[in-house]
CSV table of C-alpha atoms in Angstrom, one decimal:
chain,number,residue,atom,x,y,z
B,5,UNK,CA,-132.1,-4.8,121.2
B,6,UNK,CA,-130.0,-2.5,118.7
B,7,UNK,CA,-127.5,-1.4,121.6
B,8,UNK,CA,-127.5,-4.2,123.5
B,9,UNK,CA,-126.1,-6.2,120.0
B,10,UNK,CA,-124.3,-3.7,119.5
B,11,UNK,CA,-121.9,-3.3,122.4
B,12,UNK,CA,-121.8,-7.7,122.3
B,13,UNK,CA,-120.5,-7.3,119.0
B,14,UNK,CA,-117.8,-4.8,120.1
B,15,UNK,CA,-117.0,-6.5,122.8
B,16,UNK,CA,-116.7,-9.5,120.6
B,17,UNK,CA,-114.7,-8.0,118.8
B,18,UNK,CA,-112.5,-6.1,121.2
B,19,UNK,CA,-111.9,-10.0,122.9
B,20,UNK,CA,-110.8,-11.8,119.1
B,21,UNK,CA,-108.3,-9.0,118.4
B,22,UNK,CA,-106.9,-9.4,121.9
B,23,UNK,CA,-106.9,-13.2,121.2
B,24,UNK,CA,-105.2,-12.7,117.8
B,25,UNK,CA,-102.5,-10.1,119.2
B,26,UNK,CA,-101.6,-12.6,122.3
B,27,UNK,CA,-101.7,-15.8,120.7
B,28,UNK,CA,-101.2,-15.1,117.3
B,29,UNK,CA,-97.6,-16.0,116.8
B,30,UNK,CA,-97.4,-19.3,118.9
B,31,UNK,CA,-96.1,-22.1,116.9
B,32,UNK,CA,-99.3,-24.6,117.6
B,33,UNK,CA,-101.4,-22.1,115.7
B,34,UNK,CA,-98.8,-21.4,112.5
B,35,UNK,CA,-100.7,-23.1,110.4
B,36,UNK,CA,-104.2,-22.1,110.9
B,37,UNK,CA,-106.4,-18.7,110.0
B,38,UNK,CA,-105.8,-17.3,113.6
B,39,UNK,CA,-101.6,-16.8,112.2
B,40,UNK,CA,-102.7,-15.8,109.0
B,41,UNK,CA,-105.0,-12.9,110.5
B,42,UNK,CA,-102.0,-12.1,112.8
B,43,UNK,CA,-99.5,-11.8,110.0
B,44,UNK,CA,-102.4,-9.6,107.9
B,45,UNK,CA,-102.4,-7.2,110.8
B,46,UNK,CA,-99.0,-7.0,112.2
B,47,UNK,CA,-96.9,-8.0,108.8
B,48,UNK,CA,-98.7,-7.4,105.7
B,49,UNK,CA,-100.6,-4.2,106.5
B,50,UNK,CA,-97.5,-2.4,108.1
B,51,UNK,CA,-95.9,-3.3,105.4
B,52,UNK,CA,-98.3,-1.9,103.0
B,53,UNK,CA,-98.5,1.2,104.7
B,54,UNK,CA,-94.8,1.5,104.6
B,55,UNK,CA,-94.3,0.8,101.2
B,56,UNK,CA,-97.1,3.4,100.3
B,57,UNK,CA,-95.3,5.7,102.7
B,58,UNK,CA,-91.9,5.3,101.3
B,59,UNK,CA,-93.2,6.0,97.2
B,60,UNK,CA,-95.2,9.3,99.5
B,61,UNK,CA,-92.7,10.9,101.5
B,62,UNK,CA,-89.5,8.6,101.2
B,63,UNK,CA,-90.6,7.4,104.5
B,64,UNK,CA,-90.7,10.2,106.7
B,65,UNK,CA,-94.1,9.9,107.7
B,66,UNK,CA,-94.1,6.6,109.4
B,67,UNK,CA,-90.6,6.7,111.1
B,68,UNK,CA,-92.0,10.1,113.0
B,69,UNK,CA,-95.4,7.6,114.3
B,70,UNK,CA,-93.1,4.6,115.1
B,71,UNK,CA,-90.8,7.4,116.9
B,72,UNK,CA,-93.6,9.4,118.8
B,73,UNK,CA,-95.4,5.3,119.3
B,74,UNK,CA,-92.5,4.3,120.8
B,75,UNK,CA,-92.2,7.3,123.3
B,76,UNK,CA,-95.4,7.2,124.0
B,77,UNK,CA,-95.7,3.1,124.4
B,78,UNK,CA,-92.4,2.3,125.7
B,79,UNK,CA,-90.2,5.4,127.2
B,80,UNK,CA,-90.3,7.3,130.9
B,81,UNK,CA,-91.7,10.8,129.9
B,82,UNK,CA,-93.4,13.4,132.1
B,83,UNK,CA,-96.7,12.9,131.3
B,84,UNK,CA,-97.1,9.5,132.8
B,85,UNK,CA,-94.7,7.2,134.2
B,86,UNK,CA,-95.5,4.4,131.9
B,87,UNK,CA,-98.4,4.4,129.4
B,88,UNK,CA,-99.3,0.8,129.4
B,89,UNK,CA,-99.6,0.7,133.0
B,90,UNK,CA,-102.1,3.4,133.0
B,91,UNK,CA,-103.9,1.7,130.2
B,92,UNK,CA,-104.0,-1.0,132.3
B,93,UNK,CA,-105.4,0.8,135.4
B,94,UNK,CA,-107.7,2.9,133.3
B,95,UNK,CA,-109.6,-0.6,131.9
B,96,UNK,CA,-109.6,-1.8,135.7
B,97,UNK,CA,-110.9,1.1,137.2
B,98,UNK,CA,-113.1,2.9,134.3
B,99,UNK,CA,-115.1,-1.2,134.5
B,100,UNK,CA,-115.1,-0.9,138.3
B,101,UNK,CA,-116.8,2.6,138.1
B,102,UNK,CA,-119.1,1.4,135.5
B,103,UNK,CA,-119.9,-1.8,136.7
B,104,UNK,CA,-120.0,-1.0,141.0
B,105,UNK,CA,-122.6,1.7,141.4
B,106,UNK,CA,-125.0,-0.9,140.1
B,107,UNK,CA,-123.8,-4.0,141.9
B,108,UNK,CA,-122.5,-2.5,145.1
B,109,UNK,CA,-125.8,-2.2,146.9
B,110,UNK,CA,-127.4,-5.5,145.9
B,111,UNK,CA,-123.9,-7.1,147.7
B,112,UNK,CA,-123.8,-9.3,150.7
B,113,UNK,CA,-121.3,-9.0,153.3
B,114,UNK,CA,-119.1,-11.8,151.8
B,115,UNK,CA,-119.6,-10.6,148.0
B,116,UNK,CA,-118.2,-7.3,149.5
B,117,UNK,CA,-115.6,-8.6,151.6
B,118,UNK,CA,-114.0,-10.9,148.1
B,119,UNK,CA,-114.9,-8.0,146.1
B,120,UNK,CA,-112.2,-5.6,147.5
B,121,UNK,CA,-109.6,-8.5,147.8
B,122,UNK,CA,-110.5,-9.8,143.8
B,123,UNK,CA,-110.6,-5.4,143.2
B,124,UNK,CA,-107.1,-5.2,145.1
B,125,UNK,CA,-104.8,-7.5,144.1
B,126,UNK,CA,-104.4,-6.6,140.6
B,127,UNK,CA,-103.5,-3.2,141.3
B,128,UNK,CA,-101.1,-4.9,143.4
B,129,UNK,CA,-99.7,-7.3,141.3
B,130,UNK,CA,-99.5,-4.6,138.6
B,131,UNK,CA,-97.2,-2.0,140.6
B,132,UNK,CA,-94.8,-4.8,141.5
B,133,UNK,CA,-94.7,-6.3,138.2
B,134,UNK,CA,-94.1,-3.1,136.0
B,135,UNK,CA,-91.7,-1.7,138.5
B,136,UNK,CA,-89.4,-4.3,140.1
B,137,UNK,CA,-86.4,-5.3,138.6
B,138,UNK,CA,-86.7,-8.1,136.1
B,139,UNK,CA,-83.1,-9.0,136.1
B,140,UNK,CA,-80.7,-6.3,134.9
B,141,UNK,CA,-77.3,-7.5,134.1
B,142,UNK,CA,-75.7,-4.8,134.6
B,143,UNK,CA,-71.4,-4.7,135.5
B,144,UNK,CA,-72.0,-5.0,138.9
B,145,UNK,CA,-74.9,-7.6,138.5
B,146,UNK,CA,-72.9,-9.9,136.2
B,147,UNK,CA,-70.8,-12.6,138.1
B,148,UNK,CA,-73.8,-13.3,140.4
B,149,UNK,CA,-76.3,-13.8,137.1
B,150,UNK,CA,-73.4,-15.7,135.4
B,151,UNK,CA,-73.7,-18.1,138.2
B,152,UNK,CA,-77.4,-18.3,138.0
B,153,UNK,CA,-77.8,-21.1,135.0
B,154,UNK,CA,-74.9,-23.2,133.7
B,155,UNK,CA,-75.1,-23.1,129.6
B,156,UNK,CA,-76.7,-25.9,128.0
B,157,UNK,CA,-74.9,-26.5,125.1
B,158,UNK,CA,-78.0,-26.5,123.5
B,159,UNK,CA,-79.3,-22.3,123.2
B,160,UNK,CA,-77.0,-20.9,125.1
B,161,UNK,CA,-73.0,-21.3,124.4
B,162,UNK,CA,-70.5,-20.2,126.7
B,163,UNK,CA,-68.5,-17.3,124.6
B,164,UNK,CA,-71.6,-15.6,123.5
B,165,UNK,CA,-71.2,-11.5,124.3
B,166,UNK,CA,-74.1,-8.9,123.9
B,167,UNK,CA,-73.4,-7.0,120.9
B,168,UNK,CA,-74.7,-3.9,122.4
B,169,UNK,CA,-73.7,-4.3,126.5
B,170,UNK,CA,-70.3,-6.0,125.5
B,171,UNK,CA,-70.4,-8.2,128.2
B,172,UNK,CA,-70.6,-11.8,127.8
B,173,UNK,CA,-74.5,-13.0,128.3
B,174,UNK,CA,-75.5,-15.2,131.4
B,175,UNK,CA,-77.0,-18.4,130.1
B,176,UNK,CA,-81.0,-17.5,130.0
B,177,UNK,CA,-80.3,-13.8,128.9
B,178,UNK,CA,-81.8,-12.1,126.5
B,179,UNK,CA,-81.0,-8.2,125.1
B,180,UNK,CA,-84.4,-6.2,125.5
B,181,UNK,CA,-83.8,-3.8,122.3
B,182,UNK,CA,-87.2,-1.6,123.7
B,183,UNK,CA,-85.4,-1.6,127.4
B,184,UNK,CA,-82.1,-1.4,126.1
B,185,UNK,CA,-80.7,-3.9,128.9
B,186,UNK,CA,-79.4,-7.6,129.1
B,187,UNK,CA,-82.3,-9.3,131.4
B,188,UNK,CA,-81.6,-12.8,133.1
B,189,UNK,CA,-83.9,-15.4,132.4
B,190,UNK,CA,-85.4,-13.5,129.6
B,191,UNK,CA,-89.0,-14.0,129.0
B,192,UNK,CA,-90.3,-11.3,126.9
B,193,UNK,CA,-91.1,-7.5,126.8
B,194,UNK,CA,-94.7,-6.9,128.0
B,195,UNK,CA,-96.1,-3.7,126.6
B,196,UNK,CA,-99.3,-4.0,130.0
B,197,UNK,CA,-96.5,-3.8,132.1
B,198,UNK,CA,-93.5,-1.6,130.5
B,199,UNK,CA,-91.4,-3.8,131.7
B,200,UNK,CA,-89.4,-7.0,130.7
B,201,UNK,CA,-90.6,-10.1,132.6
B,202,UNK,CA,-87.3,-12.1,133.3
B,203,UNK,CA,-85.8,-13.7,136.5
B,204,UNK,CA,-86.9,-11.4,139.0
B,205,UNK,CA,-90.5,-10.3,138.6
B,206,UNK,CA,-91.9,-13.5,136.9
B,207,UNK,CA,-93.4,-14.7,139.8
B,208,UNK,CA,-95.2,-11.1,140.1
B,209,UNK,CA,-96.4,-11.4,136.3
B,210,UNK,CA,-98.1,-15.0,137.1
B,211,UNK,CA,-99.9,-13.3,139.8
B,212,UNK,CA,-100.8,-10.4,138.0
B,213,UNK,CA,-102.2,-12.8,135.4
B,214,UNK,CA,-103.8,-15.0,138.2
B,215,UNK,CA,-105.5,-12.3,140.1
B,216,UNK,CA,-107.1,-10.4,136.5
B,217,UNK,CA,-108.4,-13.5,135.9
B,218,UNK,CA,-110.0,-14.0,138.9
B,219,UNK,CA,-111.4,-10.4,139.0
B,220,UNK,CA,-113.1,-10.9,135.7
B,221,UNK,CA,-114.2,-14.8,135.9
B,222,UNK,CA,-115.8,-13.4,139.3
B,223,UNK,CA,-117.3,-10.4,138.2
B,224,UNK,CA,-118.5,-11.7,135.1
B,225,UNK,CA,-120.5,-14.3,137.0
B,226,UNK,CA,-121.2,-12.3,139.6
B,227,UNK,CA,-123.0,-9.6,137.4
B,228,UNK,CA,-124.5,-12.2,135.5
B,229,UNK,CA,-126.3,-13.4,138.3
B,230,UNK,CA,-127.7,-9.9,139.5
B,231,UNK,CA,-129.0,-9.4,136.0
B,232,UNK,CA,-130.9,-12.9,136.0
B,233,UNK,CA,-131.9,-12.5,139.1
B,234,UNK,CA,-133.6,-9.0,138.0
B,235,UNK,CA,-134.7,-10.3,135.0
B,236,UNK,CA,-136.7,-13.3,136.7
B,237,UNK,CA,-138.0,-11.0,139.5
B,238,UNK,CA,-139.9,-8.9,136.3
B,239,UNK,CA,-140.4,-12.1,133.9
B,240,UNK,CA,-140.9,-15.9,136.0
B,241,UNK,CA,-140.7,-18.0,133.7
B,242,UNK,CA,-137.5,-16.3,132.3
B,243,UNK,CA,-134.8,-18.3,133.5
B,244,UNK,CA,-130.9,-18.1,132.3
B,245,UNK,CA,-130.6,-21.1,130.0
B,246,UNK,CA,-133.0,-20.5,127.3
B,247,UNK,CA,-134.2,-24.5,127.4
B,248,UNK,CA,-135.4,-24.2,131.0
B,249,UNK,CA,-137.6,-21.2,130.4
B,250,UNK,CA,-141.3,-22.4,130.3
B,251,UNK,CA,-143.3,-21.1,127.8
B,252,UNK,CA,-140.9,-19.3,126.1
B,253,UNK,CA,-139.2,-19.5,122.8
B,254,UNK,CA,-136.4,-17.8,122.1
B,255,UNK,CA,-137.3,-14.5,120.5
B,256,UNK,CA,-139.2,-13.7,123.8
B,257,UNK,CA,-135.9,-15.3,126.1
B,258,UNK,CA,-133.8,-12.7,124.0
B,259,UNK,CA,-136.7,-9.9,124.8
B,260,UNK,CA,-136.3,-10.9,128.5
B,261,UNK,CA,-132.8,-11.0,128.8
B,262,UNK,CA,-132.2,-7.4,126.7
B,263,UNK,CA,-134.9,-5.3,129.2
B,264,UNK,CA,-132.2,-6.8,131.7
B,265,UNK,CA,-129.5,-5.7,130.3
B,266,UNK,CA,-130.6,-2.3,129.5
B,267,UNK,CA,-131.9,-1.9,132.7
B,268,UNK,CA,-128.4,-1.5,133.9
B,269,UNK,CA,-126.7,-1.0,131.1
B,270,UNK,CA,-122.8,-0.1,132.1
B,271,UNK,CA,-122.8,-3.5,134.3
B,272,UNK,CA,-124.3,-5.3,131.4
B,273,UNK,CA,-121.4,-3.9,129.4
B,274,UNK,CA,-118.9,-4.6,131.3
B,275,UNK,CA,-120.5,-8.3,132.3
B,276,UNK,CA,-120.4,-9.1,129.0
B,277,UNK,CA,-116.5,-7.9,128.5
B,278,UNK,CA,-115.6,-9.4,131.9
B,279,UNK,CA,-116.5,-12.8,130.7
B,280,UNK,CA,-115.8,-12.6,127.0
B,281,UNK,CA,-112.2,-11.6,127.9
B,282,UNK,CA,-111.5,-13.9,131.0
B,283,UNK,CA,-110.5,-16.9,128.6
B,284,UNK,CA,-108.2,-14.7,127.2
B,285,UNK,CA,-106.5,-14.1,130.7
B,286,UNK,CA,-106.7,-17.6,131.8
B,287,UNK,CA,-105.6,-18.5,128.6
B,288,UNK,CA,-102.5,-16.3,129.0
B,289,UNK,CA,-101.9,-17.7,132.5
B,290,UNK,CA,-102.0,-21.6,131.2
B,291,UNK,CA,-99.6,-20.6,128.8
B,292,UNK,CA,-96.9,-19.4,130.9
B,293,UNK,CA,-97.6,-22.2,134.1
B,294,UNK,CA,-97.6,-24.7,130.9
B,295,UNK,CA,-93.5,-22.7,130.3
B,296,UNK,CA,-93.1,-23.2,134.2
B,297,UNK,CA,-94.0,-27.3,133.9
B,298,UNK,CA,-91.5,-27.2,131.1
B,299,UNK,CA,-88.7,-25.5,132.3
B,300,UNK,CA,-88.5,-23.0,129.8
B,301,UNK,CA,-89.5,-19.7,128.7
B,302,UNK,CA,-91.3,-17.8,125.9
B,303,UNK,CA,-87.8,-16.9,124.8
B,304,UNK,CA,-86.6,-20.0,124.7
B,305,UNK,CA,-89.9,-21.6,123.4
B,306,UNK,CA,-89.2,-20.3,120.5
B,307,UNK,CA,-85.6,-20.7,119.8
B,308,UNK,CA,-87.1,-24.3,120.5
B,309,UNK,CA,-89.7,-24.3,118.0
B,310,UNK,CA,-86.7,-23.3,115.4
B,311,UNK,CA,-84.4,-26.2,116.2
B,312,UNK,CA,-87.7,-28.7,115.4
B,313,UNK,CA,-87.6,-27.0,111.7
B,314,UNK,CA,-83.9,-27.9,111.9
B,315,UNK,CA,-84.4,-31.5,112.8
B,316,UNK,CA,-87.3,-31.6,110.3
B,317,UNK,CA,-84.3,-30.8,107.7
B,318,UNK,CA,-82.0,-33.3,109.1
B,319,UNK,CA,-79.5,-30.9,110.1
B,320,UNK,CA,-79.3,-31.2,114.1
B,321,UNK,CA,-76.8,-33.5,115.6
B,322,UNK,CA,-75.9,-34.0,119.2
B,323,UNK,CA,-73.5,-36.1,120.9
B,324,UNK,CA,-72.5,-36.0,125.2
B,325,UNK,CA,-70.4,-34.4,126.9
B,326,UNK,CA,-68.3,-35.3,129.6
B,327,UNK,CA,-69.9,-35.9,133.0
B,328,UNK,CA,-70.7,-33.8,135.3
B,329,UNK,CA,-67.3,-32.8,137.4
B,330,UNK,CA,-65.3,-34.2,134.5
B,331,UNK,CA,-65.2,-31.8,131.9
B,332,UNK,CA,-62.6,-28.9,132.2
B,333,UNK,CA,-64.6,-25.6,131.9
B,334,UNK,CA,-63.1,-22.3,130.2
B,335,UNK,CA,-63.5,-20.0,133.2
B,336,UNK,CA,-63.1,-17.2,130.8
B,337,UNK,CA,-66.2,-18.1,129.3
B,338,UNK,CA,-68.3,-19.5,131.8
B,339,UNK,CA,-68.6,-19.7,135.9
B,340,UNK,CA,-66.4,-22.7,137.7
B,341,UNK,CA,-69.9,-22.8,139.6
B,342,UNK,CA,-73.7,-22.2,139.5
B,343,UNK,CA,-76.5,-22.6,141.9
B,344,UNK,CA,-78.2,-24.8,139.3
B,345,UNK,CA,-78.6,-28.6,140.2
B,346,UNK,CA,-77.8,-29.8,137.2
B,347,UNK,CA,-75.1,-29.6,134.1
B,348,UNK,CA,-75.3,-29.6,130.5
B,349,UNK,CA,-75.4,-33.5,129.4
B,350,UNK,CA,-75.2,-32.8,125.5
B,351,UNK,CA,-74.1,-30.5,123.0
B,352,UNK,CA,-76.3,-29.7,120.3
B,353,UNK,CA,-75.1,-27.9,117.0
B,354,UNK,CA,-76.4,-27.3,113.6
B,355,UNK,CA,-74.8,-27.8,110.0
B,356,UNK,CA,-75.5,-26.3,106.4
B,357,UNK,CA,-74.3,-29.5,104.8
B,358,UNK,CA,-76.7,-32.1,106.7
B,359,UNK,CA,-73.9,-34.2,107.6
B,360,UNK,CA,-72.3,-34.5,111.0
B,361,UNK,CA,-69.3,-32.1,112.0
B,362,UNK,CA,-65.6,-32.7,110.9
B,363,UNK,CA,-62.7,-31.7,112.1
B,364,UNK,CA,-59.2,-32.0,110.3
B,365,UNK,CA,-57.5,-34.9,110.1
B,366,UNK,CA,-55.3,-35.2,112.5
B,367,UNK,CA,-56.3,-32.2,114.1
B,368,UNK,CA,-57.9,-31.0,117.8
B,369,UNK,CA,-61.8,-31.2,117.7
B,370,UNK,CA,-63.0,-27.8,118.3
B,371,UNK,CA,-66.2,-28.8,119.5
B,372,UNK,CA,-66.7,-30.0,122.8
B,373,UNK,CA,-68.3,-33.6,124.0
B,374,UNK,CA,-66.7,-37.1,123.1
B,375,UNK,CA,-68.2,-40.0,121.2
B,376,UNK,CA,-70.0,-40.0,117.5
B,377,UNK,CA,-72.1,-37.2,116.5
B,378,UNK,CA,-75.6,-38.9,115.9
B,379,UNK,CA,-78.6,-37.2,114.2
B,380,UNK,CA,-81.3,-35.8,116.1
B,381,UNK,CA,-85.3,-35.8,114.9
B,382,UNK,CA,-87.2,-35.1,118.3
B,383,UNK,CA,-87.2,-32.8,120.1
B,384,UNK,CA,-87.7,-35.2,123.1
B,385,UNK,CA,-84.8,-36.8,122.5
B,386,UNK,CA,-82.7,-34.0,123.4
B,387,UNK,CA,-82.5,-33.2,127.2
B,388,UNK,CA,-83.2,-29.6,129.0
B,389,UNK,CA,-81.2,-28.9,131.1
B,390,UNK,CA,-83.6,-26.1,133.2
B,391,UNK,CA,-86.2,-28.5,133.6
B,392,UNK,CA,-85.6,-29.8,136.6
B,393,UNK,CA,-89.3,-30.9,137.8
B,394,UNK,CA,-92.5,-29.1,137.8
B,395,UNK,CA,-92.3,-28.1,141.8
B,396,UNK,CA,-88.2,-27.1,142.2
B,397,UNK,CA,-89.8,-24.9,138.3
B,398,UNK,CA,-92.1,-23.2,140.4
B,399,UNK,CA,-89.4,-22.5,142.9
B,400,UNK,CA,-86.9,-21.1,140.8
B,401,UNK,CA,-89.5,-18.8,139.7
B,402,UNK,CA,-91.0,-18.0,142.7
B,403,UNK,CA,-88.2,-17.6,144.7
B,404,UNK,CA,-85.5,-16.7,141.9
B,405,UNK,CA,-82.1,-16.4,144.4
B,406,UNK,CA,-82.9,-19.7,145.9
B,407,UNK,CA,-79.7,-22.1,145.7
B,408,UNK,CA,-80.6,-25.7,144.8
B,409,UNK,CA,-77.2,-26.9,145.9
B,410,UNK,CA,-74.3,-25.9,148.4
B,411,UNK,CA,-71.2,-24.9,147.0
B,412,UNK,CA,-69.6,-27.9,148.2
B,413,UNK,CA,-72.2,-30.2,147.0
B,414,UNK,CA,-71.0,-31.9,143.4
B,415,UNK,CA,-73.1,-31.9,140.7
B,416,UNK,CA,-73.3,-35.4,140.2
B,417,UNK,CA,-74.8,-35.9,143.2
B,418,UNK,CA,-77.3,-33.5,142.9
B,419,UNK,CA,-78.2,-34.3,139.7
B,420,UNK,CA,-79.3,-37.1,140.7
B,421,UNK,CA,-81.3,-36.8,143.3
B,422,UNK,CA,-83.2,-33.2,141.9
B,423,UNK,CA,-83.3,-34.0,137.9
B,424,UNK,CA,-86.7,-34.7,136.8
B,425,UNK,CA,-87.0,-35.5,132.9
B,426,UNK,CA,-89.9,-35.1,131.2
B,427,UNK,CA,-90.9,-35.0,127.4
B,428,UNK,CA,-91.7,-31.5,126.1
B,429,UNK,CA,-94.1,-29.6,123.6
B,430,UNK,CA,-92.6,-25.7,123.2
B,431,UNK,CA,-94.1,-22.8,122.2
B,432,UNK,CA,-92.7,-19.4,121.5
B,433,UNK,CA,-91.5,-15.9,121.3
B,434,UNK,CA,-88.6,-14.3,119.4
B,435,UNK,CA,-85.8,-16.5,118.2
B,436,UNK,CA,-81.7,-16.1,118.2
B,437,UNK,CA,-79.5,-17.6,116.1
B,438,UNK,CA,-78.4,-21.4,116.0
B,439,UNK,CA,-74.9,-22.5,116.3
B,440,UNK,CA,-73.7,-23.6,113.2
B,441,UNK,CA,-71.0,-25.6,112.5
């Protein structure tokens, strides 16, 4: 029973840290021991070890492992394409080779038959997710991805120009500092992947997600079922749930259920990481078709998350802007037209002082909208304007150069017949900067 606790509690403890690096930084668990471990391990002890570097070797040592971890992690070199993909593979296929040679010949036809699919399609998934395009503005890219998302007024200004591409950024963009490219509808850098995930290989992400999840739920119960049905065939009144084995307490269930274990060991194994990990997966998956229902992104999520501290403070006003068809766009700044169904109904800004935005007396407003400026506490009181229903969300991901309107088609009348509005809860990734005023 040594080795069989001991690879449960490595595999325990392989599935926590994966939990703690995934979900670590999401806003809902700021507050609890699951950030505070995160922050230990990504914050406190790099920062320790750079400190102690720095009083060492003034530093050297750790900016020649971040260099040579960032080649290795992140850029194309000749040794392999992409190392996280090949991490990736090499936990798929390393728990296929363990795990098969053992549960192969004990397979029906239809175990067989869903086993290659559920073995397939996250190789798949994979390929197409790490090497499509996820949305590269690039100069010849622009106008069309400028005319992807109208600006909201809210995160994303019209004006706003990538310090690094100089090129003004498409509402939804982001600037990947480990791709070193503007990508539309920015979600965030996946290191499984090497890849950002943004407009155009979302969908392929999801179903990466999906079909990992289904290969381990599947094979997780799958193996556990061989082994209790071994383990019964040996010991009768051994059955899986300890309170239904007659006769047995449970020292001699945990006897049973180790000889079955060890009796194929590497399918135990990788059982027992299969389904200690597949919450993680399906966790992950929630997560982002909880950003789809929202209309948002793990980008945005977070930029989000920052303008609740900022109505916490009392320092986020809003006020509306003209309606749709009415309001005289820059088109330096921003497209005359977008596929989108739907147009920016509010501005939202920030102030240092608390109180609502002045202009001189006398003097032009600067800011866009008309009416009073009027605090804002909620976050559901302020509209988002790329929510536009949970099924035309999925769509816009899904298929991410469908057009939601003809480019005769006003946007008032569209508006009204596609926007959906629903209350939201946001969670997060990296933020950018509000606009102050």
């Amino acid at each position: 029973m040594g080795a069989i606790a001991t690879i449960a509690l490595v595999v325990l403890g392989i599935a926590f840290m994966i939990f703690v690096a995934f979900f670590g930084r999401l806003p809902a668990l700021r507050r609890t021991p699951i950030a505070w471990l995160h922050r230990f391990i990504w914050v406190h002890v790099p920062a320790g070890v750079l400190a102690l570097d720095q009083r060492v070797s003034s530093g050297r040592v750790t900016s020649s492992c971040a260099r040579f971890g960032t080649y290795i992690m992140y850029d194309k070199h000749p040794l392999v394409l992409a190392s996280p993909p090949i991490f990736y593979f090499l936990l798929l296929s390393v728990g296929e080779v363990l795990y098969l040679p053992t549960a192969w010949p004990k397979l029906g036809a239809v175990h067989r038959a869903a086993g290659i699919v559920a073995i397939a399609l996250p190789y798949v998934f994979l390929y197409l997710a790490a090497f499509s395009d996820p949305g590269t503005v690039t100069p010849e890219s622009h106008g069309a991805e400028m005319s992807r998302y109208p600006y909201d007024f809210a995160l994303f200004h019209p004006g706003a120009v990538c310090a690094t591409c100089r090129r003004l950024k498409p509402a939804r963009s982001k600037h990947c500092s480990v791709c070193r490219r503007c990508v539309a509808r920015a979600d965030h850098h996946c290191i499984f992947i090497n890849n950002c995930v943004g407009a155009r290989n979302t969908h392929w992400f999801v179903l990466l997600l999906a079909s990992t999840g289904a290969l381990t739920l599947y094979g997780g119960v799958l193996g556990l079922s061989l082994m209790a049905a071994k383990t019964t065939a040996r010991y009768p009144a051994w059955r899986l749930a300890p309170w239904r084995s007659v006769g047995m307490d449970f020292a001699d269930w945990l006897v049973c259920w180790g000889w079955g274990l060890q009796d194929g060991v590497a399918m135990g194994a990788v059982t027992l990481l299969a389904l200690l990990t597949s919450p993680l997966v399906w966790g992950l998956l929630g997560y982002h078709v909880w950003l789809v229902y929202c209309g948002t992104t793990t980008n945005e999520s977070m930029k989000w998350s920052d303008w609740q501290a900022e109505m916490d403070e009392g320092f986020a006003f809003k006020r509306a802007l003209p309606p749709a068809g009415q309001r005289a766009k820059d088109l330096r700044v921003e497209p005359a037209w977008t596929r989108w169904p739907a147009e920016a109904e509010q501005i939202l800004v920030r102030t240092e002082s608390g109180q609502p935005p002045r202009h001189p007396a006398g003097g032009q407003d600067p800011l866009p909208g008309v009416g009073e400026w009027e605090p804002v506490w909620r976050l559901k009181d302020v509209e988002n304007l790329y929510d536009i229903g949970f099924w035309d969300n999925m769509v816009d991901v899904f298929f991410p150069n469908f057009s939601f309107r003809d480019t005769h088609e006003p946007v008032a009348e569209d508006n009204a017949r596609r926007r959906v509005r629903k209350n939201k809860g946001t969670m997060g990734d990296e933020p950018e900067p509000l606009r102050n005023y």
